[in-house]
Amino acid sequence: MSMRKLLAAFGAGMIVLHLVLSGTDAGSAAEFLRAALSDQRLITASVSVELGSPRMVADAVPSPEVTVKPLPIPATPRPVPTPEIKETSITGGTFLINATDYDPDIAQLLADGPQLRLEPDEPQILIIHTHSSEAYTMDSFDPYDPSDDYRTQDDTHNVIRLGDLLAEQFTASGLNVIHDRGVYDYPSYTGSYSRAGDAIQSYLAQYPTISIVIDLHRDAIGDDEVVYKTLAEGESNPSAQVMFVVGSDDSGLEHPNWQENLKLALYLQTAVNPVHPTLMRPIKLAQERYNQQLTSGSLILEVGSNGNTLQEAVTAVRLFAEAAGPALAKLVQ
């Protein structure tokens, strides 16, 4: 078939032509190639002419190289195990879990009581959340969009909601409370204490009458296989337990008045225990400061653990504030 007939057979479309002619008819091949290249509908043509051995290849226009990449095979997602949730009640009255090298005289500290006093009609208490995204085990009543394991930026399901409730309960007891709803642990968890410390200092500069700073957290107990929910026994509704964490200067950082914070924790612990005997876990005395060097009335308040539900944590805050609020009101001068 002549080149013109071949082009007519393909019509007006573009043709990619690759010819391999065996034998010695190189002249015919070249003529065929010239005819092919004279037509603009042909975008690529190459002729291979075999003249015995070795093989000779003459390309008028290089053929485009096409690389075909295989589609990636999607990896089979690794199933994420759901940890078992176990109940635990950690009680002990005014018992102290001491993680320091100090041996504080608990009886004497209880007898001394907190030395701080709250100014009437002025801001007295700051509630803040160094780890504001801490949340609880989801259930059908409280689903949320997690930002990480047991964490969410939804303020209605993380510890910020508990701060709202504690501020409301303390206010009902006649206290003047500021609740900082700022986020200090997201998107970066690292540096959250530094950022929260800056915020605390700013509040103290603006409101020098603030004497108590409560950093409200959610504890984490367990591992990938088992997590624990803390439960107060004997309450009418399921309730998480609550724990104070008191920092010290045992790490070597300056914190000379840490025992004043411990006095406040002991004072509140003894106020809550007679009303709700299993609500309070033992106080933890830690080596780290946790920004508590900024006032002589600073405490971490751990409400429940990652095994608890939000409603159990809400109940715990209500029970705690029911006894701690009136006790704090006694410190108002």
mmCIF file of N, CA and C in Angstrom, residues 142-223:
data_model
loop_
_atom_site.group_PDB
_atom_site.id
_atom_site.type_symbol
_atom_site.label_atom_id
_atom_site.label_comp_id
_atom_site.label_asym_id
_atom_site.label_seq_id
_atom_site.Cartn_x
_atom_site.Cartn_y
_atom_site.Cartn_z
ATOM 1 N N ASP A 142 -21.416 11.150 74.973
ATOM 2 C CA ASP A 142 -20.451 12.218 74.748
ATOM 3 C C ASP A 142 -19.453 11.846 73.657
ATOM 4 N N PRO A 143 -19.916 11.734 72.408
ATOM 5 C CA PRO A 143 -18.956 11.525 71.311
ATOM 6 C C PRO A 143 -18.260 12.837 70.960
ATOM 7 N N TYR A 144 -17.035 12.750 70.483
ATOM 8 C CA TYR A 144 -16.311 13.961 70.088
ATOM 9 C C TYR A 144 -15.327 13.626 68.982
ATOM 10 N N ASP A 145 -14.824 14.662 68.341
ATOM 11 C CA ASP A 145 -13.830 14.520 67.282
ATOM 12 C C ASP A 145 -12.447 14.580 67.914
ATOM 13 N N PRO A 146 -11.719 13.463 67.999
ATOM 14 C CA PRO A 146 -10.446 13.477 68.710
ATOM 15 C C PRO A 146 -9.340 14.172 67.917
ATOM 16 N N SER A 147 -8.475 14.907 68.617
ATOM 17 C CA SER A 147 -7.273 15.470 68.015
ATOM 18 C C SER A 147 -6.069 14.569 68.288
ATOM 19 N N ASP A 148 -6.227 13.630 69.217
ATOM 20 C CA ASP A 148 -5.226 12.622 69.553
ATOM 21 C C ASP A 148 -5.930 11.650 70.502
ATOM 22 N N ASP A 149 -5.206 10.643 70.980
ATOM 23 C CA ASP A 149 -5.823 9.703 71.908
ATOM 24 C C ASP A 149 -6.278 10.433 73.164
ATOM 25 N N TYR A 150 -7.565 10.307 73.458
ATOM 26 C CA TYR A 150 -8.161 10.922 74.651
ATOM 27 C C TYR A 150 -7.924 12.432 74.679
ATOM 28 N N ARG A 151 -7.958 13.058 73.515
ATOM 29 C CA ARG A 151 -7.808 14.512 73.432
ATOM 30 C C ARG A 151 -8.747 15.052 72.355
ATOM 31 N N THR A 152 -9.224 16.256 72.580
ATOM 32 C CA THR A 152 -10.071 16.902 71.593
ATOM 33 C C THR A 152 -9.998 18.413 71.760
ATOM 34 N N GLN A 153 -10.214 19.124 70.657
ATOM 35 C CA GLN A 153 -10.294 20.574 70.697
ATOM 36 C C GLN A 153 -11.723 21.063 70.923
ATOM 37 N N ASP A 154 -12.641 20.136 71.104
ATOM 38 C CA ASP A 154 -14.033 20.469 71.383
ATOM 39 C C ASP A 154 -14.160 20.846 72.859
ATOM 40 N N ASP A 155 -14.357 22.127 73.134
ATOM 41 C CA ASP A 155 -14.381 22.612 74.514
ATOM 42 C C ASP A 155 -15.550 22.085 75.324
ATOM 43 N N THR A 156 -16.514 21.476 74.665
ATOM 44 C CA THR A 156 -17.636 20.906 75.412
ATOM 45 C C THR A 156 -17.344 19.488 75.881
ATOM 46 N N HIS A 157 -16.191 18.938 75.466
ATOM 47 C CA HIS A 157 -15.858 17.557 75.832
ATOM 48 C C HIS A 157 -14.468 17.403 76.440
ATOM 49 N N ASN A 158 -13.716 18.475 76.597
ATOM 50 C CA ASN A 158 -12.405 18.368 77.235
ATOM 51 C C ASN A 158 -12.437 19.049 78.601
ATOM 52 N N VAL A 159 -11.261 19.212 79.221
ATOM 53 C CA VAL A 159 -11.232 19.720 80.594
ATOM 54 C C VAL A 159 -11.655 21.184 80.699
ATOM 55 N N ILE A 160 -11.708 21.894 79.593
ATOM 56 C CA ILE A 160 -12.204 23.272 79.655
ATOM 57 C C ILE A 160 -13.651 23.299 80.139
ATOM 58 N N ARG A 161 -14.420 22.307 79.723
ATOM 59 C CA ARG A 161 -15.809 22.228 80.217
ATOM 60 C C ARG A 161 -15.829 22.058 81.732
ATOM 61 N N LEU A 162 -14.923 21.261 82.267
ATOM 62 C CA LEU A 162 -14.873 21.078 83.718
ATOM 63 C C LEU A 162 -14.455 22.370 84.409
ATOM 64 N N GLY A 163 -13.578 23.143 83.775
ATOM 65 C CA GLY A 163 -13.201 24.440 84.331
ATOM 66 C C GLY A 163 -14.386 25.390 84.390
ATOM 67 N N ASP A 164 -15.211 25.354 83.342
ATOM 68 C CA ASP A 164 -16.435 26.172 83.355
ATOM 69 C C ASP A 164 -17.307 25.810 84.554
ATOM 70 N N LEU A 165 -17.469 24.505 84.769
ATOM 71 C CA LEU A 165 -18.319 24.038 85.862
ATOM 72 C C LEU A 165 -17.728 24.393 87.221
ATOM 73 N N LEU A 166 -16.407 24.202 87.384
ATOM 74 C CA LEU A 166 -15.789 24.523 88.675
ATOM 75 C C LEU A 166 -15.893 26.011 88.971
ATOM 76 N N ALA A 167 -15.697 26.839 87.960
ATOM 77 C CA ALA A 167 -15.830 28.290 88.154
ATOM 78 C C ALA A 167 -17.260 28.648 88.567
ATOM 79 N N GLU A 168 -18.225 28.002 87.933
ATOM 80 C CA GLU A 168 -19.634 28.256 88.270
ATOM 81 C C GLU A 168 -19.934 27.849 89.707
ATOM 82 N N GLN A 169 -19.427 26.675 90.112
ATOM 83 C CA GLN A 169 -19.685 26.189 91.467
ATOM 84 C C GLN A 169 -18.998 27.060 92.524
ATOM 85 N N PHE A 170 -17.761 27.462 92.268
ATOM 86 C CA PHE A 170 -17.057 28.333 93.212
ATOM 87 C C PHE A 170 -17.744 29.698 93.319
ATOM 88 N N THR A 171 -18.204 30.207 92.202
ATOM 89 C CA THR A 171 -18.912 31.491 92.220
ATOM 90 C C THR A 171 -20.167 31.400 93.074
ATOM 91 N N ALA A 172 -20.842 30.264 92.988
ATOM 92 C CA ALA A 172 -22.045 30.058 93.805
ATOM 93 C C ALA A 172 -21.714 30.039 95.298
ATOM 94 N N SER A 173 -20.455 29.753 95.640
ATOM 95 C CA SER A 173 -20.024 29.771 97.044
ATOM 96 C C SER A 173 -19.544 31.150 97.476
ATOM 97 N N GLY A 174 -19.680 32.153 96.590
ATOM 98 C CA GLY A 174 -19.314 33.522 96.933
ATOM 99 C C GLY A 174 -17.887 33.885 96.585
ATOM 100 N N LEU A 175 -17.218 33.063 95.767
ATOM 101 C CA LEU A 175 -15.836 33.332 95.392
ATOM 102 C C LEU A 175 -15.770 34.072 94.058
ATOM 103 N N ASN A 176 -14.717 34.828 93.865
ATOM 104 C CA ASN A 176 -14.515 35.569 92.621
ATOM 105 C C ASN A 176 -13.479 34.831 91.772
ATOM 106 N N VAL A 177 -13.934 34.311 90.647
ATOM 107 C CA VAL A 177 -13.129 33.384 89.869
ATOM 108 C C VAL A 177 -12.934 33.913 88.451
ATOM 109 N N ILE A 178 -11.720 33.724 87.932
ATOM 110 C CA ILE A 178 -11.430 33.950 86.515
ATOM 111 C C ILE A 178 -11.087 32.597 85.909
ATOM 112 N N HIS A 179 -11.763 32.260 84.845
ATOM 113 C CA HIS A 179 -11.475 30.996 84.155
ATOM 114 C C HIS A 179 -10.817 31.306 82.814
ATOM 115 N N ASP A 180 -9.568 30.919 82.698
ATOM 116 C CA ASP A 180 -8.855 31.082 81.433
ATOM 117 C C ASP A 180 -9.149 29.857 80.567
ATOM 118 N N ARG A 181 -9.811 30.069 79.417
ATOM 119 C CA ARG A 181 -10.171 28.982 78.509
ATOM 120 C C ARG A 181 -9.185 28.878 77.345
ATOM 121 N N GLY A 182 -7.988 29.427 77.536
ATOM 122 C CA GLY A 182 -6.974 29.390 76.488
ATOM 123 C C GLY A 182 -6.446 27.983 76.254
ATOM 124 N N VAL A 183 -5.870 27.787 75.059
ATOM 125 C CA VAL A 183 -5.304 26.493 74.659
ATOM 126 C C VAL A 183 -3.786 26.616 74.643
ATOM 127 N N TYR A 184 -3.102 25.790 75.415
ATOM 128 C CA TYR A 184 -1.648 25.879 75.537
ATOM 129 C C TYR A 184 -0.926 24.598 75.110
ATOM 130 N N ASP A 185 -1.672 23.569 74.746
ATOM 131 C CA ASP A 185 -1.047 22.290 74.385
ATOM 132 C C ASP A 185 -1.301 21.882 72.945
ATOM 133 N N TYR A 186 -1.796 22.787 72.115
ATOM 134 C CA TYR A 186 -2.112 22.440 70.727
ATOM 135 C C TYR A 186 -1.847 23.658 69.842
ATOM 136 N N PRO A 187 -1.211 23.474 68.686
ATOM 137 C CA PRO A 187 -0.874 22.201 68.044
ATOM 138 C C PRO A 187 0.378 21.523 68.594
ATOM 139 N N SER A 188 1.150 22.202 69.443
ATOM 140 C CA SER A 188 2.356 21.596 69.995
ATOM 141 C C SER A 188 2.158 21.322 71.482
ATOM 142 N N TYR A 189 2.352 20.068 71.875
ATOM 143 C CA TYR A 189 2.269 19.702 73.287
ATOM 144 C C TYR A 189 3.514 20.192 74.029
ATOM 145 N N THR A 190 4.659 20.127 73.353
ATOM 146 C CA THR A 190 5.914 20.579 73.946
ATOM 147 C C THR A 190 5.848 22.080 74.222
ATOM 148 N N GLY A 191 6.255 22.471 75.407
ATOM 149 C CA GLY A 191 6.256 23.888 75.756
ATOM 150 C C GLY A 191 4.962 24.387 76.355
ATOM 151 N N SER A 192 4.021 23.484 76.611
ATOM 152 C CA SER A 192 2.714 23.926 77.114
ATOM 153 C C SER A 192 2.829 24.551 78.504
ATOM 154 N N TYR A 193 3.691 24.017 79.362
ATOM 155 C CA TYR A 193 3.844 24.608 80.694
ATOM 156 C C TYR A 193 4.470 26.000 80.620
ATOM 157 N N SER A 194 5.385 26.173 79.686
ATOM 158 C CA SER A 194 5.990 27.494 79.524
ATOM 159 C C SER A 194 4.946 28.510 79.065
ATOM 160 N N ARG A 195 4.124 28.116 78.098
ATOM 161 C CA ARG A 195 3.090 29.037 77.599
ATOM 162 C C ARG A 195 2.041 29.327 78.677
ATOM 163 N N ALA A 196 1.635 28.300 79.404
ATOM 164 C CA ALA A 196 0.656 28.509 80.477
ATOM 165 C C ALA A 196 1.255 29.378 81.582
ATOM 166 N N GLY A 197 2.549 29.192 81.875
ATOM 167 C CA GLY A 197 3.205 30.012 82.896
ATOM 168 C C GLY A 197 3.217 31.486 82.522
ATOM 169 N N ASP A 198 3.447 31.753 81.253
ATOM 170 C CA ASP A 198 3.398 33.149 80.788
ATOM 171 C C ASP A 198 2.007 33.745 80.995
ATOM 172 N N ALA A 199 0.995 32.941 80.718
ATOM 173 C CA ALA A 199 -0.382 33.419 80.895
ATOM 174 C C ALA A 199 -0.681 33.685 82.368
ATOM 175 N N ILE A 200 -0.223 32.784 83.241
ATOM 176 C CA ILE A 200 -0.461 32.969 84.679
ATOM 177 C C ILE A 200 0.188 34.264 85.165
ATOM 178 N N GLN A 201 1.419 34.500 84.762
ATOM 179 C CA GLN A 201 2.101 35.722 85.178
ATOM 180 C C GLN A 201 1.390 36.963 84.671
ATOM 181 N N SER A 202 0.831 36.876 83.475
ATOM 182 C CA SER A 202 0.077 38.012 82.938
ATOM 183 C C SER A 202 -1.167 38.287 83.778
ATOM 184 N N TYR A 203 -1.861 37.234 84.175
ATOM 185 C CA TYR A 203 -3.046 37.413 85.036
ATOM 186 C C TYR A 203 -2.655 37.989 86.393
ATOM 187 N N LEU A 204 -1.569 37.495 86.961
ATOM 188 C CA LEU A 204 -1.148 37.978 88.277
ATOM 189 C C LEU A 204 -0.740 39.446 88.223
ATOM 190 N N ALA A 205 -0.158 39.860 87.108
ATOM 191 C CA ALA A 205 0.209 41.269 86.954
ATOM 192 C C ALA A 205 -1.030 42.144 86.816
ATOM 193 N N GLN A 206 -2.035 41.624 86.105
ATOM 194 C CA GLN A 206 -3.255 42.406 85.893
ATOM 195 C C GLN A 206 -4.171 42.384 87.116
ATOM 196 N N TYR A 207 -4.183 41.239 87.809
ATOM 197 C CA TYR A 207 -5.052 41.079 88.983
ATOM 198 C C TYR A 207 -4.201 40.595 90.158
ATOM 199 N N PRO A 208 -3.505 41.483 90.827
ATOM 200 C CA PRO A 208 -2.593 41.078 91.914
ATOM 201 C C PRO A 208 -3.308 40.464 93.112
ATOM 202 N N THR A 209 -4.624 40.543 93.171
ATOM 203 C CA THR A 209 -5.343 39.948 94.302
ATOM 204 C C THR A 209 -5.593 38.444 94.109
ATOM 205 N N ILE A 210 -5.232 37.892 92.943
ATOM 206 C CA ILE A 210 -5.372 36.446 92.748
ATOM 207 C C ILE A 210 -4.379 35.740 93.679
ATOM 208 N N SER A 211 -4.910 34.882 94.548
ATOM 209 C CA SER A 211 -4.076 34.158 95.507
ATOM 210 C C SER A 211 -4.003 32.669 95.222
ATOM 211 N N ILE A 212 -4.970 32.144 94.483
ATOM 212 C CA ILE A 212 -5.033 30.706 94.222
ATOM 213 C C ILE A 212 -5.080 30.474 92.713
ATOM 214 N N VAL A 213 -4.228 29.574 92.233
ATOM 215 C CA VAL A 213 -4.230 29.176 90.829
ATOM 216 C C VAL A 213 -4.449 27.667 90.773
ATOM 217 N N ILE A 214 -5.529 27.261 90.143
ATOM 218 C CA ILE A 214 -5.843 25.837 89.983
ATOM 219 C C ILE A 214 -5.655 25.467 88.518
ATOM 220 N N ASP A 215 -4.719 24.581 88.273
ATOM 221 C CA ASP A 215 -4.454 24.070 86.925
ATOM 222 C C ASP A 215 -5.188 22.735 86.803
ATOM 223 N N LEU A 216 -6.314 22.752 86.113
ATOM 224 C CA LEU A 216 -7.190 21.575 86.073
ATOM 225 C C LEU A 216 -6.809 20.652 84.915
ATOM 226 N N HIS A 217 -6.524 19.401 85.247
ATOM 227 C CA HIS A 217 -6.085 18.386 84.285
ATOM 228 C C HIS A 217 -6.982 17.157 84.338
ATOM 229 N N ARG A 218 -6.681 16.213 83.438
ATOM 230 C CA ARG A 218 -7.208 14.846 83.485
ATOM 231 C C ARG A 218 -6.024 13.896 83.551
ATOM 232 N N ASP A 219 -6.041 12.966 84.507
ATOM 233 C CA ASP A 219 -4.930 12.038 84.667
ATOM 234 C C ASP A 219 -4.981 10.967 83.582
ATOM 235 N N ALA A 220 -3.871 10.232 83.411
ATOM 236 C CA ALA A 220 -3.805 9.096 82.490
ATOM 237 C C ALA A 220 -3.205 7.927 83.250
ATOM 238 N N ILE A 221 -3.941 6.823 83.336
ATOM 239 C CA ILE A 221 -3.482 5.654 84.073
ATOM 240 C C ILE A 221 -3.648 4.427 83.182
ATOM 241 N N GLY A 222 -2.553 3.738 82.897
ATOM 242 C CA GLY A 222 -2.637 2.526 82.097
ATOM 243 C C GLY A 222 -1.694 2.548 80.925
ATOM 244 N N ASP A 223 -1.973 1.665 79.945
ATOM 245 C CA ASP A 223 -1.141 1.546 78.756
ATOM 246 C C ASP A 223 -2.028 1.208 77.556
#
